[in-house]
PDB file of C-alpha atoms in Angstrom:
ATOM      1  CA  ALA R   1      18.425 -17.275  54.607  1.00  0.00           C
ATOM      2  CA  ASP R   2      17.939 -20.027  57.162  1.00  0.00           C
ATOM      3  CA  ALA R   3      21.462 -19.627  58.389  1.00  0.00           C
ATOM      4  CA  LEU R   4      21.042 -15.838  58.662  1.00  0.00           C
ATOM      5  CA  ARG R   5      17.976 -16.364  60.779  1.00  0.00           C
ATOM      6  CA  GLU R   6      19.572 -18.918  62.889  1.00  0.00           C
ATOM      7  CA  TYR R   7      22.525 -16.712  63.767  1.00  0.00           C
ATOM      8  CA  LYS R   8      20.425 -13.815  64.513  1.00  0.00           C
ATOM      9  CA  GLU R   9      18.242 -15.915  66.783  1.00  0.00           C
ATOM     10  CA  ALA R  10      21.326 -17.218  68.597  1.00  0.00           C
ATOM     11  CA  LEU R  11      22.567 -13.696  69.056  1.00  0.00           C
ATOM     12  CA  LYS R  12      19.200 -12.613  70.534  1.00  0.00           C
ATOM     13  CA  ARG R  13      19.714 -15.329  73.160  1.00  0.00           C
ATOM     14  CA  ASP R  14      23.400 -14.492  73.740  1.00  0.00           C
ATOM     15  CA  PRO R  15      24.680 -11.257  72.158  1.00  0.00           C
ATOM     16  CA  LYS R  16      28.262 -12.204  73.249  1.00  0.00           C
ATOM     17  CA  PHE R  17      28.200 -15.563  71.305  1.00  0.00           C
ATOM     18  CA  VAL R  18      31.461 -15.057  69.274  1.00  0.00           C
ATOM     19  CA  SER R  19      30.884 -18.113  67.113  1.00  0.00           C
ATOM     20  CA  ALA R  20      27.421 -16.893  66.033  1.00  0.00           C
ATOM     21  CA  LEU R  21      28.881 -13.422  65.265  1.00  0.00           C
ATOM     22  CA  ILE R  22      31.509 -15.061  63.074  1.00  0.00           C
ATOM     23  CA  GLY R  23      28.969 -17.156  61.405  1.00  0.00           C
ATOM     24  CA  LEU R  24      26.701 -14.261  60.825  1.00  0.00           C
ATOM     25  CA  ALA R  25      29.626 -12.395  59.279  1.00  0.00           C
ATOM     26  CA  THR R  26      30.417 -15.243  57.006  1.00  0.00           C
ATOM     27  CA  VAL R  27      26.871 -15.312  55.686  1.00  0.00           C
ATOM     28  CA  LEU R  28      26.674 -11.518  55.323  1.00  0.00           C
ATOM     29  CA  ALA R  29      30.057 -11.480  53.546  1.00  0.00           C
ATOM     30  CA  LEU R  30      28.544 -13.507  50.561  1.00  0.00           C
ATOM     31  CA  ASP R  31      26.699 -10.447  49.303  1.00  0.00           C
ATOM     32  CA  PRO R  32      28.734  -7.360  48.554  1.00  0.00           C
ATOM     33  CA  LYS R  33      25.770  -5.203  49.806  1.00  0.00           C
ATOM     34  CA  THR R  34      25.995  -6.684  53.304  1.00  0.00           C
ATOM     35  CA  ARG R  35      29.743  -6.679  53.822  1.00  0.00           C
ATOM     36  CA  GLY R  36      29.608  -3.617  55.926  1.00  0.00           C
ATOM     37  CA  GLU R  37      27.353  -5.589  58.372  1.00  0.00           C
ATOM     38  CA  ALA R  38      29.756  -8.534  58.201  1.00  0.00           C
ATOM     39  CA  ARG R  39      32.561  -6.187  59.198  1.00  0.00           C
ATOM     40  CA  ALA R  40      30.550  -4.740  62.068  1.00  0.00           C
ATOM     41  CA  ALA R  41      29.721  -8.308  63.343  1.00  0.00           C
ATOM     42  CA  LEU R  42      33.354  -9.214  63.181  1.00  0.00           C
ATOM     43  CA  LYS R  43      34.356  -5.938  65.129  1.00  0.00           C
ATOM     44  CA  SER R  44      31.791  -6.798  67.793  1.00  0.00           C
ATOM     45  CA  ALA R  45      33.347 -10.376  67.987  1.00  0.00           C
ATOM     46  CA  LYS R  46      36.833  -8.902  68.314  1.00  0.00           C
ATOM     47  CA  ALA R  47      35.656  -6.538  71.147  1.00  0.00           C
ATOM     48  CA  ILE R  48      34.239  -9.564  73.002  1.00  0.00           C
ATOM     49  CA  ASP R  49      37.233 -11.766  72.486  1.00  0.00           C
ATOM     50  CA  PRO R  50      40.249 -10.094  70.997  1.00  0.00           C
ATOM     51  CA  THR R  51      42.282 -13.328  71.216  1.00  0.00           C
ATOM     52  CA  ASP R  52      40.037 -15.352  68.972  1.00  0.00           C
ATOM     53  CA  PRO R  53      42.211 -16.055  65.765  1.00  0.00           C
ATOM     54  CA  ARG R  54      39.038 -16.745  63.718  1.00  0.00           C
ATOM     55  CA  VAL R  55      38.017 -13.115  63.899  1.00  0.00           C
ATOM     56  CA  ASP R  56      41.349 -11.888  62.402  1.00  0.00           C
ATOM     57  CA  ALA R  57      41.290 -14.624  59.800  1.00  0.00           C
ATOM     58  CA  ASN R  58      37.768 -13.603  58.847  1.00  0.00           C
ATOM     59  CA  LEU R  59      38.558  -9.868  58.711  1.00  0.00           C
ATOM     60  CA  GLN R  60      41.539 -10.565  56.505  1.00  0.00           C
ATOM     61  CA  GLU R  61      39.346 -12.597  54.160  1.00  0.00           C
ATOM     62  CA  LEU R  62      36.712  -9.848  54.077  1.00  0.00           C
ATOM     63  CA  ASP R  63      39.397  -7.242  53.291  1.00  0.00           C
ATOM     64  CA  GLU R  64      40.653  -9.445  50.358  1.00  0.00           C
ATOM     65  CA  LEU R  65      37.046  -9.840  49.102  1.00  0.00           C
ATOM     66  CA  GLU R  66      36.461  -6.045  49.322  1.00  0.00           C
ATOM     67  CA  LYS R  67      39.739  -5.333  47.580  1.00  0.00           C
ATOM     68  CA  ALA R  68      39.053  -7.724  44.799  1.00  0.00           C
ATOM     69  CA  GLY R  69      35.432  -6.553  44.417  1.00  0.00           C
ATOM     70  CA  LYS R  70      34.378 -10.034  44.052  1.00  0.00           C
ATOM     71  CA  PRO R  71      31.483 -12.128  45.411  1.00  0.00           C
ATOM     72  CA  ALA R  72      32.525 -14.637  48.098  1.00  0.00           C
ATOM     73  CA  PRO R  73      33.195 -18.130  46.799  1.00  0.00           C
TER      74      PRO R  73
END
């Protein structure tokens, strides 16, 4: 909950902070109910910086989590 709050606060200050979007997505991916929000955060990050390899890696991991239907480790 603390991490979620901190990432959201960082994004209020700078909506184009790619690292915060990735961190937010990581936290949201932990709960299958918020994985759609995680994907949206990663898509926003990709739109801001399409060259950041962390975005694609996180999207791939999210795809794998969703396919397996498992909670994040």
